[in-house]
Structures are given as structure tokens and as C-alpha cells.
Amino acid sequence: MKPQTFFAVCPRGLEPVLADELQRVGAAGIHAESGGVGFTGTLKAGYAANLHSRIASRVLWQVGRRGYRNEQHLYDATQEVRWQDLMTPQQTLRVDVTAVRSPLASLEFAMLRIKDGIVDRMRDVAGDRPSIDRAQPDVRVFAFLDETTVTLYVDLSGEPLFKRGWRAEKGEAPLKENMAAGLLALAGWTPEVPLLDPFCGSGTIVIEAATIASGRAPGLNRRFAFERLKGFDSHAWRTLKDAARAGVRDDARAVLRGSDISTRIVEQAVENARLAGLEGWLADGRLAFAACDARQVEPPADHGMIVSNPPYGEQSAPRSATVPRMMADVGDRLKQAFAGWDAWLLTSDRDLPRQMRLQETRKPVLYNGPLECRFFRFALVKGGYRPRAGAAG
Ligand SMILES: C[S@@+](CC[C@H](N)C(=O)[O-])C[C@H]1O[C@@H](n2cnc3c(N)ncnc32)[C@H](O)[C@@H]1O
């Protein structure tokens, strides 16, 4: 197979950890850009990225690229691609356009010209045209326009990659699975380190951690858009999946704990863990959830890592004044009971360290959807606790 060019999309802020991850699954020519990571490899490397990447939202396969100044040039760009090798006229198509600093006035019109170009080309060379289906297309084309260049991609993923195929219960403001994986990677968590999420909600972070510890490839239980493309190499795909299945280590040791103040949400987290195939991990207590107020949470080991996204103002309407007060108490609890632990908290509230009376040692910027967040790291040192004036205990 000859080398191809791909682009793996991810939430902004996770590009460096996605680049590391792609390196580990055998991608070459890796370069991080804003919002994703480009790489090269055989088509099998594109399949492997879909199967193994925990951090990417989707993987795109570059099929065309050229300079443009007007809509006609976009049409011309589509004529240079061998669409007939990628799809049949009986399949359905969807085209999406994103642009940064494009000189064109209408992206809707740009999209229509690209769509026209593809269907005209298919009619010319394959005798018929694919029809358009925006809801459930067989083939999805993404066009990216910058100031001077149009790049055409075919989507290899289909449903976004953060859909691992297990989530039933969402809880309140759940993190996307790829965001959870990105947090764990940024924090430098590895399976030997005891992990606690004291605001676990539907359990996304600890469930993701358990699937990492068990060596389960995130894409083992789902389908991908590349399986519908013409020329799909089912043999290469089966080989990749067989190797991934052989890599599952269900006897790995780990201490993984999630707790939340809501009993109902904790039940959902347990159900989600079961659906993710972690029944055995729940049964022997390597993975456990409990209903508990973060202000009273107990450390499950004498060292470890907290990775969590506590509630923040923007997510509750009306904006809650009780959250900063609660986080002040949580800060005290961490200083009292978690000396020797590292705590990493994702929040859009830049005031969190002051509220918790903790000094962050790092604060990378991440985007949780449209929300600009900081991922604060606090090193909890022994003897760091001094009662606040007027605070009990
Ligand atoms: C932003 S959500 C966490 C979402 C979670 N990461 C997920 O993926 O589902 C915050 C959670 O904090 C919980 N919470 C609020 N106050 C709490 C407290 N004092 N102690 C423990 N949990 C609390 C809420 O019930 C909610 O599930």
C-alpha cells in the first residue's frame, strides 16, 4: 500500500498528547496543528488510528489538495480526485465545509460547488451519480478551506471516535470519552497509579482509565465509515482487530475509584462500566464507585492521582454561588487527607486555585466543547493544611 496523508481531529489543547498516541500506533510524518494532528502511512495506518486512538474525535483521509481563489477552483479540485475508486454511484454522500480566513463569501455555495463537482465526476466516470443524504451518508467528504488552499478529505470514522459504543447513561454534563482520555494523558497517569475522580458523574474518566489499564482498544466494539468505502481492505482490518483482541489484559492490577454526591448518578456510572465490559473489574473491586460528598472523600491509597472535572458555574443555570464555597471545602479536604497525591482539575473557572487556596503548578488550556478551560495541577504536599480563619476542623 502506498503512503497516504491523514488528519486526526481532536479537541484544542490535546494536540501534543494525540501526536504521542499516534506515534505509538505506528503513524509517521506526525505534525500537530491547531485542532488536530496530521500524519502519513498506509491506509492500514488510517484504520489503526481509528481503532486505537483514544484522543482523536475522527480521522480524515486526504484525497485532494490545491490552491483556489474562487468557487470554480473548488469545482476543479474535485475533478482531480478518483471518486470512483472510493465509492459507488449507489452510495449516498454528504459534503461539509469548514474554513479559516477563506476569501469566499458563502460557505454554503462553496459546499454546493464541491458537491456538484463530485457528483458530476461520478456521473462522467461511473455512469450515475450518488444521491445526497445528510443524516446517514455512506461517504462523508470534508473540505477544509484556508486563505489559499482547499484540502479534500474522506471521513474514515463515521460516528465520532469518542463514541466507544458503551454509553447508556449520560449523567449531568458528561465529558466526552476522548476528552477523558486526553486528561489522563496530559496528567501523565499510568495504570499503576491509584486514580480517584471525586466528581465522577457518569464515570467517564475512571471507565476510560479501566479500559486503558485493560489494554482494550477503544474501537473494538464499533463500526467505522472506512468499512463502507470501496476498496476497503477487510483482510488488513481483521488482522488489526485480531491483534487488538489479543492485547486485552483483563487481569491487570489497578485501583480506580469514582465517587459523586448523587446516588442516582453513581448507579448510572456502575451501569456504564458494565456496558463497557468491565463487570469483572467491578466484581473484584479494582474499579469501584461510591456515593460520597467530595468534602468527605477518603483516599483509596497512600499516594495517587485525582483527575476530575468538578461542577462549574457555566454548567448550572442560574450560575451557582455555592460551587466556589464547596470547592473551598474540597481544597481543605485535599490538603488534609491527600498529602502526597497529585490533583488535576478541569474547570472553566480561572479562580479555582484561589477558591481552594491551592497553588497550581501547571494549567494547560483545553477546550471542552466551546468552553475554554484550564486543567489545573496541584501537588498536594504533606503539612500543606492550615485551617481557614473561621473554618471548622
Ligand atoms: C461536571 S460533572 C462531572 C461529569 C463527569 N466527568 C462525567 O463525565 O459524567 C460534576 C459532577 O459533580 C457532582 N457533584 C456536585 N457537587 C458535589 C460534591 N459536593 N461532591 C461530590 N460530587 C459532587 C455532580 O453530581 C456532577 O455529577
CSV table of C-alpha atoms and ligand atoms in Angstrom, one decimal:
chain,number,residue,atom,x,y,z
A,1,MET,CA,0.0,0.0,0.0
A,2,LYS,CA,1.4,3.4,-0.9
A,3,PRO,CA,1.8,6.2,1.7
A,4,GLN,CA,-1.3,8.3,2.4
A,5,THR,CA,-1.9,11.5,4.2
A,6,PHE,CA,-4.3,11.7,7.2
A,7,PHE,CA,-5.6,14.3,9.6
A,8,ALA,CA,-6.8,13.3,13.1
A,9,VAL,CA,-9.1,15.9,14.6
A,10,CYS,CA,-9.1,16.5,18.4
A,11,PRO,CA,-10.3,19.0,21.0
A,12,ARG,CA,-8.0,22.0,21.0
A,13,GLY,CA,-5.3,21.6,23.7
A,14,LEU,CA,-4.9,17.9,23.2
A,15,GLU,CA,-2.8,18.0,20.0
A,16,PRO,CA,0.5,17.1,21.8
A,17,VAL,CA,-0.9,14.1,23.5
A,18,LEU,CA,-2.7,13.0,20.4
A,19,ALA,CA,0.7,13.3,18.5
A,20,ASP,CA,2.3,11.0,21.1
A,21,GLU,CA,-0.6,8.5,20.8
A,22,LEU,CA,-0.4,8.3,17.0
A,23,GLN,CA,3.3,7.8,17.2
A,24,ARG,CA,2.7,4.8,19.5
A,25,VAL,CA,0.3,3.2,16.9
A,26,GLY,CA,2.8,3.4,14.2
A,27,ALA,CA,1.9,6.7,12.3
A,28,ALA,CA,4.7,8.5,10.5
A,29,GLY,CA,5.3,12.1,9.4
A,30,ILE,CA,3.4,13.4,12.5
A,31,HIS,CA,2.8,17.2,12.8
A,32,ALA,CA,0.5,18.8,15.3
A,33,GLU,CA,-1.7,21.7,14.1
A,34,SER,CA,-4.4,23.6,15.9
A,35,GLY,CA,-7.3,21.2,16.3
A,36,GLY,CA,-5.6,18.1,15.2
A,37,VAL,CA,-2.6,16.1,14.1
A,38,GLY,CA,-1.5,15.3,10.5
A,39,PHE,CA,0.3,12.0,9.8
A,40,THR,CA,1.2,9.7,7.0
A,41,GLY,CA,1.2,6.0,6.5
A,42,THR,CA,-0.5,3.2,4.6
A,43,LEU,CA,-4.3,3.0,4.6
A,44,LYS,CA,-3.9,0.4,7.3
A,45,ALA,CA,-2.3,3.1,9.5
A,46,GLY,CA,-5.5,5.1,9.0
A,47,TYR,CA,-7.6,2.1,10.1
A,48,ALA,CA,-5.2,1.6,13.1
A,49,ALA,CA,-5.6,5.2,14.2
A,50,ASN,CA,-9.4,4.7,14.2
A,51,LEU,CA,-9.1,1.5,16.2
A,52,HIS,CA,-6.5,2.7,18.8
A,53,SER,CA,-6.8,6.4,19.2
A,54,ARG,CA,-8.5,7.4,22.4
A,55,ILE,CA,-7.9,11.1,21.9
A,56,ALA,CA,-8.9,11.8,18.3
A,57,SER,CA,-12.5,12.8,17.5
A,58,ARG,CA,-12.2,11.5,14.0
A,59,VAL,CA,-9.6,10.5,11.4
A,60,LEU,CA,-9.8,12.0,7.9
A,61,TRP,CA,-8.1,10.7,4.7
A,62,GLN,CA,-6.7,13.4,2.4
A,63,VAL,CA,-7.8,12.8,-1.2
A,64,GLY,CA,-7.1,16.1,-2.8
A,65,ARG,CA,-5.4,19.5,-2.3
A,66,ARG,CA,-4.9,22.6,-4.5
A,67,GLY,CA,-4.8,26.4,-4.5
A,68,TYR,CA,-8.0,28.3,-5.0
A,69,ARG,CA,-9.3,31.8,-5.4
A,70,ASN,CA,-12.9,31.2,-6.3
A,71,GLU,CA,-15.7,28.6,-6.3
A,72,GLN,CA,-14.8,27.4,-9.8
A,73,HIS,CA,-11.4,26.4,-8.4
A,74,LEU,CA,-13.2,24.3,-5.8
A,75,TYR,CA,-15.1,22.5,-8.5
A,76,ASP,CA,-11.8,22.0,-10.4
A,77,ALA,CA,-10.2,20.5,-7.3
A,78,THR,CA,-12.9,17.8,-7.2
A,79,GLN,CA,-12.2,16.8,-10.8
A,80,GLU,CA,-8.7,15.7,-9.8
A,81,VAL,CA,-9.9,13.0,-7.4
A,82,ARG,CA,-10.7,9.4,-8.4
A,83,TRP,CA,-14.0,9.3,-6.5
A,84,GLN,CA,-14.9,6.2,-8.5
A,85,ASP,CA,-12.2,4.3,-6.5
A,86,LEU,CA,-13.7,5.4,-3.2
A,87,MET,CA,-17.5,4.9,-3.7
A,88,THR,CA,-20.1,3.5,-6.0
A,89,PRO,CA,-22.9,5.7,-7.5
A,90,GLN,CA,-25.4,3.7,-5.5
A,91,GLN,CA,-23.9,5.1,-2.2
A,92,THR,CA,-25.0,8.3,-0.6
A,93,LEU,CA,-22.9,11.3,0.0
A,94,ARG,CA,-22.6,14.3,2.3
A,95,VAL,CA,-20.2,17.2,2.0
A,96,ASP,CA,-19.2,19.6,4.8
A,97,VAL,CA,-17.0,22.7,4.5
A,98,THR,CA,-15.0,24.4,7.2
A,99,ALA,CA,-13.0,27.5,6.6
A,100,VAL,CA,-10.4,29.7,8.3
A,101,ARG,CA,-9.8,33.1,6.6
A,102,SER,CA,-11.3,31.9,3.3
A,103,PRO,CA,-11.9,34.8,0.9
A,104,LEU,CA,-15.2,33.2,-0.3
A,105,ALA,CA,-18.4,35.0,0.6
A,106,SER,CA,-20.6,31.9,1.1
A,107,LEU,CA,-19.6,28.6,2.6
A,108,GLU,CA,-23.0,27.2,1.6
A,109,PHE,CA,-22.2,28.0,-2.0
A,110,ALA,CA,-18.7,26.6,-1.7
A,111,MET,CA,-20.2,23.3,-0.3
A,112,LEU,CA,-22.6,23.1,-3.3
A,113,ARG,CA,-19.9,23.6,-5.8
A,114,ILE,CA,-17.8,20.8,-4.2
A,115,LYS,CA,-20.8,18.5,-4.1
A,116,ASP,CA,-21.7,19.3,-7.7
A,117,GLY,CA,-18.1,18.6,-8.7
A,118,ILE,CA,-18.1,15.2,-7.0
A,119,VAL,CA,-21.5,14.0,-8.4
A,120,ASP,CA,-20.7,15.3,-11.9
A,121,ARG,CA,-17.4,13.5,-11.9
A,122,MET,CA,-19.1,10.3,-10.7
A,123,ARG,CA,-21.7,10.6,-13.5
A,124,ASP,CA,-19.0,11.0,-16.1
A,125,VAL,CA,-16.8,8.1,-15.0
A,126,ALA,CA,-19.2,5.7,-13.3
A,127,GLY,CA,-22.3,6.4,-15.3
A,128,ASP,CA,-24.5,7.5,-12.5
A,129,ARG,CA,-24.4,10.0,-9.6
A,130,PRO,CA,-24.6,9.3,-5.8
A,131,SER,CA,-27.5,10.9,-4.0
A,132,ILE,CA,-27.2,13.2,-1.1
A,133,ASP,CA,-28.1,12.0,2.4
A,134,ARG,CA,-27.2,14.5,5.2
A,135,ALA,CA,-28.4,12.3,8.0
A,136,GLN,CA,-26.8,8.9,7.4
A,137,PRO,CA,-24.4,9.2,4.4
A,138,ASP,CA,-22.3,6.2,3.3
A,139,VAL,CA,-19.5,8.6,2.4
A,140,ARG,CA,-18.7,11.9,4.0
A,141,VAL,CA,-16.4,14.4,2.4
A,142,PHE,CA,-14.9,17.2,4.4
A,143,ALA,CA,-13.4,20.2,2.6
A,144,PHE,CA,-11.1,22.5,4.6
A,145,LEU,CA,-10.5,26.0,3.1
A,146,ASP,CA,-7.8,28.2,4.4
A,147,GLU,CA,-6.8,31.5,2.8
A,148,THR,CA,-5.4,30.0,-0.4
A,149,THR,CA,-5.7,26.2,-0.3
A,150,VAL,CA,-8.6,23.7,-0.4
A,151,THR,CA,-8.0,20.3,1.1
A,152,LEU,CA,-10.4,17.5,0.4
A,153,TYR,CA,-10.8,14.7,2.9
A,154,VAL,CA,-12.9,11.5,3.1
A,155,ASP,CA,-14.0,10.7,6.6
A,156,LEU,CA,-12.7,7.3,7.8
A,157,SER,CA,-14.5,7.3,11.2
A,158,GLY,CA,-18.3,7.8,10.8
A,159,GLU,CA,-19.7,8.3,14.3
A,160,PRO,CA,-17.2,10.4,16.2
A,161,LEU,CA,-14.5,8.3,17.8
A,162,PHE,CA,-15.4,9.3,21.4
A,163,LYS,CA,-18.5,7.1,20.9
A,164,ARG,CA,-17.0,3.9,22.1
A,165,GLY,CA,-20.2,2.0,21.9
A,166,TRP,CA,-20.9,1.6,25.6
A,167,ARG,CA,-22.6,4.8,27.0
A,168,ALA,CA,-26.2,4.4,28.0
A,169,GLU,CA,-26.5,6.9,30.8
A,170,LYS,CA,-25.1,10.4,30.4
A,171,GLY,CA,-25.3,12.0,33.9
A,172,GLU,CA,-25.0,15.8,34.1
A,173,ALA,CA,-22.6,17.5,31.6
A,174,PRO,CA,-20.6,14.3,30.9
A,175,LEU,CA,-17.2,14.6,29.5
A,176,LYS,CA,-16.6,13.1,26.1
A,177,GLU,CA,-14.6,9.9,26.2
A,178,ASN,CA,-11.7,11.4,24.1
A,179,MET,CA,-11.6,14.4,26.5
A,180,ALA,CA,-11.3,12.0,29.5
A,181,ALA,CA,-8.5,10.1,27.7
A,182,GLY,CA,-6.8,13.4,26.9
A,183,LEU,CA,-6.9,14.5,30.6
A,184,LEU,CA,-5.4,11.2,31.7
A,185,ALA,CA,-2.6,11.5,29.1
A,186,LEU,CA,-1.9,15.2,30.0
A,187,ALA,CA,-1.8,14.3,33.7
A,188,GLY,CA,0.7,11.5,32.8
A,189,TRP,CA,-1.5,8.9,34.5
A,190,THR,CA,-0.4,5.3,34.1
A,191,PRO,CA,-2.3,2.2,35.2
A,192,GLU,CA,0.0,1.5,38.2
A,193,VAL,CA,-1.1,4.8,39.8
A,194,PRO,CA,-4.2,4.7,42.0
A,195,LEU,CA,-6.8,7.0,40.5
A,196,LEU,CA,-9.7,8.9,42.0
A,197,ASP,CA,-12.4,11.0,40.4
A,198,PRO,CA,-14.4,12.5,43.4
A,199,PHE,CA,-16.9,14.2,41.0
A,200,CYS,CA,-17.2,11.2,38.7
A,201,GLY,CA,-20.7,11.8,37.3
A,202,SER,CA,-21.4,9.1,34.7
A,203,GLY,CA,-17.9,7.7,35.3
A,204,THR,CA,-16.2,8.7,32.1
A,205,ILE,CA,-12.7,9.3,33.5
A,206,VAL,CA,-12.4,6.1,35.6
A,207,ILE,CA,-14.1,4.0,33.0
A,208,GLU,CA,-11.7,5.3,30.3
A,209,ALA,CA,-8.8,4.6,32.7
A,210,ALA,CA,-10.0,1.0,33.3
A,211,THR,CA,-10.2,0.4,29.5
A,212,ILE,CA,-6.7,1.8,29.2
A,213,ALA,CA,-5.4,-0.5,32.1
A,214,SER,CA,-7.1,-3.5,30.5
A,215,GLY,CA,-5.5,-2.8,27.1
A,216,ARG,CA,-8.9,-2.7,25.3
A,217,ALA,CA,-8.6,-0.8,22.0
A,218,PRO,CA,-11.3,1.9,22.2
A,219,GLY,CA,-12.7,1.0,18.7
A,220,LEU,CA,-13.0,-2.8,19.2
A,221,ASN,CA,-16.8,-2.7,19.6
A,222,ARG,CA,-17.9,-0.3,16.9
A,223,ARG,CA,-18.1,0.2,13.2
A,224,PHE,CA,-16.3,2.7,11.1
A,225,ALA,CA,-17.0,4.6,7.9
A,226,PHE,CA,-14.0,3.1,6.2
A,227,GLU,CA,-15.7,-0.3,6.2
A,228,ARG,CA,-18.2,1.1,3.7
A,229,LEU,CA,-15.6,2.7,1.3
A,230,LYS,CA,-14.9,1.0,-2.0
A,231,GLY,CA,-11.6,-0.8,-1.8
A,232,PHE,CA,-12.0,-1.5,1.9
A,233,ASP,CA,-9.2,-3.9,2.9
A,234,SER,CA,-11.2,-6.3,5.1
A,235,HIS,CA,-8.2,-8.6,5.5
A,236,ALA,CA,-5.9,-5.8,6.9
A,237,TRP,CA,-8.8,-4.7,9.2
A,238,ARG,CA,-9.4,-8.2,10.5
A,239,THR,CA,-5.6,-8.6,11.2
A,240,LEU,CA,-5.6,-5.3,13.2
A,241,LYS,CA,-8.7,-6.3,15.2
A,242,ASP,CA,-7.3,-9.8,16.0
A,243,ALA,CA,-4.1,-8.2,17.2
A,244,ALA,CA,-6.1,-5.7,19.3
A,245,ARG,CA,-8.2,-8.5,20.9
A,246,ALA,CA,-5.0,-10.4,21.7
A,247,GLY,CA,-3.8,-7.3,23.6
A,248,VAL,CA,-6.6,-7.3,26.2
A,249,ARG,CA,-5.2,-7.8,29.7
A,250,ASP,CA,-8.3,-8.3,31.9
A,251,ASP,CA,-6.1,-9.4,34.8
A,252,ALA,CA,-4.2,-6.1,35.0
A,253,ARG,CA,-3.9,-4.7,38.6
A,254,ALA,CA,-5.3,-1.2,39.3
A,255,VAL,CA,-7.0,0.9,41.9
A,256,LEU,CA,-9.7,3.0,40.2
A,257,ARG,CA,-12.3,4.9,42.2
A,258,GLY,CA,-15.1,7.2,41.3
A,259,SER,CA,-17.5,9.0,43.6
A,260,ASP,CA,-20.2,11.5,43.3
A,261,ILE,CA,-22.7,13.2,45.6
A,262,SER,CA,-25.6,11.8,43.7
A,263,THR,CA,-26.6,8.2,44.4
A,264,ARG,CA,-28.6,8.1,41.2
A,265,ILE,CA,-25.6,9.2,39.1
A,266,VAL,CA,-23.3,6.7,40.8
A,267,GLU,CA,-25.8,3.9,39.8
A,268,GLN,CA,-25.5,5.2,36.2
A,269,ALA,CA,-21.7,5.1,36.4
A,270,VAL,CA,-21.8,1.5,37.5
A,271,GLU,CA,-24.2,0.6,34.7
A,272,ASN,CA,-21.9,2.4,32.2
A,273,ALA,CA,-18.9,0.4,33.5
A,274,ARG,CA,-20.9,-2.8,33.0
A,275,LEU,CA,-21.8,-1.8,29.4
A,276,ALA,CA,-18.1,-1.1,28.8
A,277,GLY,CA,-17.4,-4.7,29.6
A,278,LEU,CA,-15.8,-4.0,33.0
A,279,GLU,CA,-18.1,-6.4,35.0
A,280,GLY,CA,-15.0,-8.3,36.3
A,281,TRP,CA,-13.3,-5.1,37.4
A,282,LEU,CA,-16.4,-4.1,39.4
A,283,ALA,CA,-16.7,-7.6,40.9
A,284,ASP,CA,-13.2,-7.7,42.4
A,285,GLY,CA,-13.1,-4.1,43.3
A,286,ARG,CA,-10.3,-2.9,41.0
A,287,LEU,CA,-12.9,-0.4,39.8
A,288,ALA,CA,-15.4,0.9,42.3
A,289,PHE,CA,-18.0,3.7,42.5
A,290,ALA,CA,-19.5,5.2,45.7
A,291,ALA,CA,-22.0,7.9,46.6
A,292,CYS,CA,-19.9,10.4,48.6
A,293,ASP,CA,-19.6,14.1,49.1
A,294,ALA,CA,-16.2,15.3,47.8
A,295,ARG,CA,-15.8,17.2,51.0
A,296,GLN,CA,-15.6,13.9,52.9
A,297,VAL,CA,-13.9,11.7,50.3
A,298,GLU,CA,-11.3,9.2,51.6
A,299,PRO,CA,-8.1,8.4,49.8
A,300,PRO,CA,-8.1,4.8,48.4
A,301,ALA,CA,-4.3,4.6,48.7
A,302,ASP,CA,-1.4,6.4,50.3
A,303,HIS,CA,-0.4,8.0,47.0
A,304,GLY,CA,-2.1,8.5,43.7
A,305,MET,CA,-3.7,10.9,41.3
A,306,ILE,CA,-7.0,12.7,41.3
A,307,VAL,CA,-8.3,13.6,37.8
A,308,SER,CA,-11.7,15.2,37.8
A,309,ASN,CA,-14.0,17.9,36.4
A,310,PRO,CA,-15.8,19.4,39.2
A,311,PRO,CA,-19.1,21.2,38.6
A,312,TYR,CA,-18.5,24.8,37.3
A,313,GLY,CA,-20.7,27.8,37.2
A,314,GLU,CA,-21.5,27.8,33.4
A,315,GLN,CA,-22.9,24.4,33.6
A,316,SER,CA,-25.6,25.2,36.2
A,317,ALA,CA,-28.3,27.7,35.5
A,318,PRO,CA,-28.6,30.1,37.2
A,319,ARG,CA,-24.8,30.4,37.8
A,320,SER,CA,-24.3,28.9,41.2
A,321,ALA,CA,-22.6,30.8,44.0
A,322,THR,CA,-22.5,27.6,46.1
A,323,VAL,CA,-19.8,25.9,43.9
A,324,PRO,CA,-16.9,28.2,44.9
A,325,ARG,CA,-17.8,27.7,48.6
A,326,MET,CA,-18.0,23.9,48.1
A,327,MET,CA,-14.6,23.9,46.3
A,328,ALA,CA,-13.0,25.8,49.2
A,329,ASP,CA,-14.1,22.9,51.5
A,330,VAL,CA,-12.8,20.4,48.9
A,331,GLY,CA,-9.5,22.2,48.9
A,332,ASP,CA,-9.3,21.8,52.7
A,333,ARG,CA,-10.2,18.1,52.4
A,334,LEU,CA,-7.5,17.5,49.8
A,335,LYS,CA,-4.8,19.3,51.9
A,336,GLN,CA,-5.9,17.3,55.0
A,337,ALA,CA,-6.3,13.8,53.6
A,338,PHE,CA,-4.4,13.6,50.3
A,339,ALA,CA,-0.9,14.6,51.1
A,340,GLY,CA,1.4,13.0,48.6
A,341,TRP,CA,-1.3,13.0,45.8
A,342,ASP,CA,-1.4,14.9,42.6
A,343,ALA,CA,-4.7,16.5,41.8
A,344,TRP,CA,-5.7,17.6,38.2
A,345,LEU,CA,-8.9,19.5,37.9
A,346,LEU,CA,-10.6,20.7,34.7
A,347,THR,CA,-12.6,23.8,35.0
A,348,SER,CA,-13.6,26.9,33.1
A,349,ASP,CA,-13.3,28.9,36.4
A,350,ARG,CA,-9.9,30.5,36.4
A,351,ASP,CA,-10.5,31.4,40.0
A,352,LEU,CA,-10.4,27.8,41.2
A,353,PRO,CA,-6.9,27.8,42.8
A,354,ARG,CA,-7.8,30.9,44.8
A,355,GLN,CA,-11.1,29.4,45.9
A,356,MET,CA,-9.3,26.2,47.0
A,357,ARG,CA,-6.4,28.1,48.5
A,358,LEU,CA,-4.0,25.9,46.4
A,359,GLN,CA,-1.2,27.0,44.2
A,360,GLU,CA,-1.3,25.3,40.8
A,361,THR,CA,2.0,24.0,39.3
A,362,ARG,CA,0.6,23.7,35.8
A,363,LYS,CA,-2.5,24.9,34.0
A,364,PRO,CA,-2.7,23.9,30.3
A,365,VAL,CA,-5.6,25.4,28.3
A,366,LEU,CA,-8.1,23.0,26.9
A,367,TYR,CA,-11.4,23.4,25.1
A,368,ASN,CA,-14.3,21.3,26.5
A,369,GLY,CA,-16.6,21.8,23.5
A,370,PRO,CA,-16.8,25.6,23.1
A,371,LEU,CA,-15.8,26.2,26.7
A,372,GLU,CA,-12.3,27.5,27.4
A,373,CYS,CA,-11.0,25.6,30.4
A,374,ARG,CA,-7.8,25.2,32.5
A,375,PHE,CA,-6.6,21.9,33.6
A,376,PHE,CA,-5.1,22.8,36.9
A,377,ARG,CA,-2.4,20.7,38.5
A,378,PHE,CA,-2.0,20.8,42.3
A,379,ALA,CA,0.8,18.9,44.1
A,380,LEU,CA,-0.6,18.1,47.5
A,381,VAL,CA,2.2,18.3,49.9
A,382,LYS,CA,2.4,17.0,53.5
A,383,GLY,CA,1.7,19.7,56.0
A,384,GLY,CA,0.1,21.9,53.5
A,385,TYR,CA,-3.1,22.3,55.5
A,386,ARG,CA,-3.8,25.3,57.7
A,387,PRO,CA,-7.4,25.8,58.8
A,388,ARG,CA,-9.1,28.9,57.3
A,389,ALA,CA,-10.0,31.6,59.7
A,390,GLY,CA,-13.5,30.7,60.9
A,391,ALA,CA,-13.5,27.3,59.2
A,392,ALA,CA,-14.3,24.2,61.4
A,393,GLY,CA,-11.7,21.4,61.6
B,1,LIG,C1,-19.2,18.3,35.6
B,1,LIG,S1,-20.0,16.9,36.4
B,1,LIG,C2,-18.8,15.6,36.1
B,1,LIG,C3,-19.1,14.9,34.9
B,1,LIG,C4,-18.3,13.6,34.7
B,1,LIG,N1,-16.9,13.9,34.4
B,1,LIG,C5,-18.9,12.7,33.6
B,1,LIG,O1,-18.2,12.5,32.6
B,1,LIG,O2,-20.0,12.3,33.7
B,1,LIG,C6,-19.8,17.3,38.0
B,1,LIG,C7,-20.4,16.2,39.0
B,1,LIG,O3,-20.1,16.7,40.3
B,1,LIG,C8,-21.1,16.2,41.2
B,1,LIG,N2,-21.1,17.0,42.4
B,1,LIG,C9,-21.5,18.2,42.7
B,1,LIG,N3,-21.3,18.5,44.0
B,1,LIG,C10,-20.6,17.5,44.5
B,1,LIG,C11,-20.0,17.3,45.8
B,1,LIG,N4,-20.0,18.1,46.8
B,1,LIG,N5,-19.4,16.1,46.0
B,1,LIG,C12,-19.3,15.1,45.0
B,1,LIG,N6,-19.9,15.3,43.8
B,1,LIG,C13,-20.5,16.5,43.6
B,1,LIG,C14,-22.4,16.3,40.3
B,1,LIG,O4,-23.4,15.4,40.8
B,1,LIG,C15,-21.9,16.0,38.9
B,1,LIG,O5,-22.1,14.7,38.6
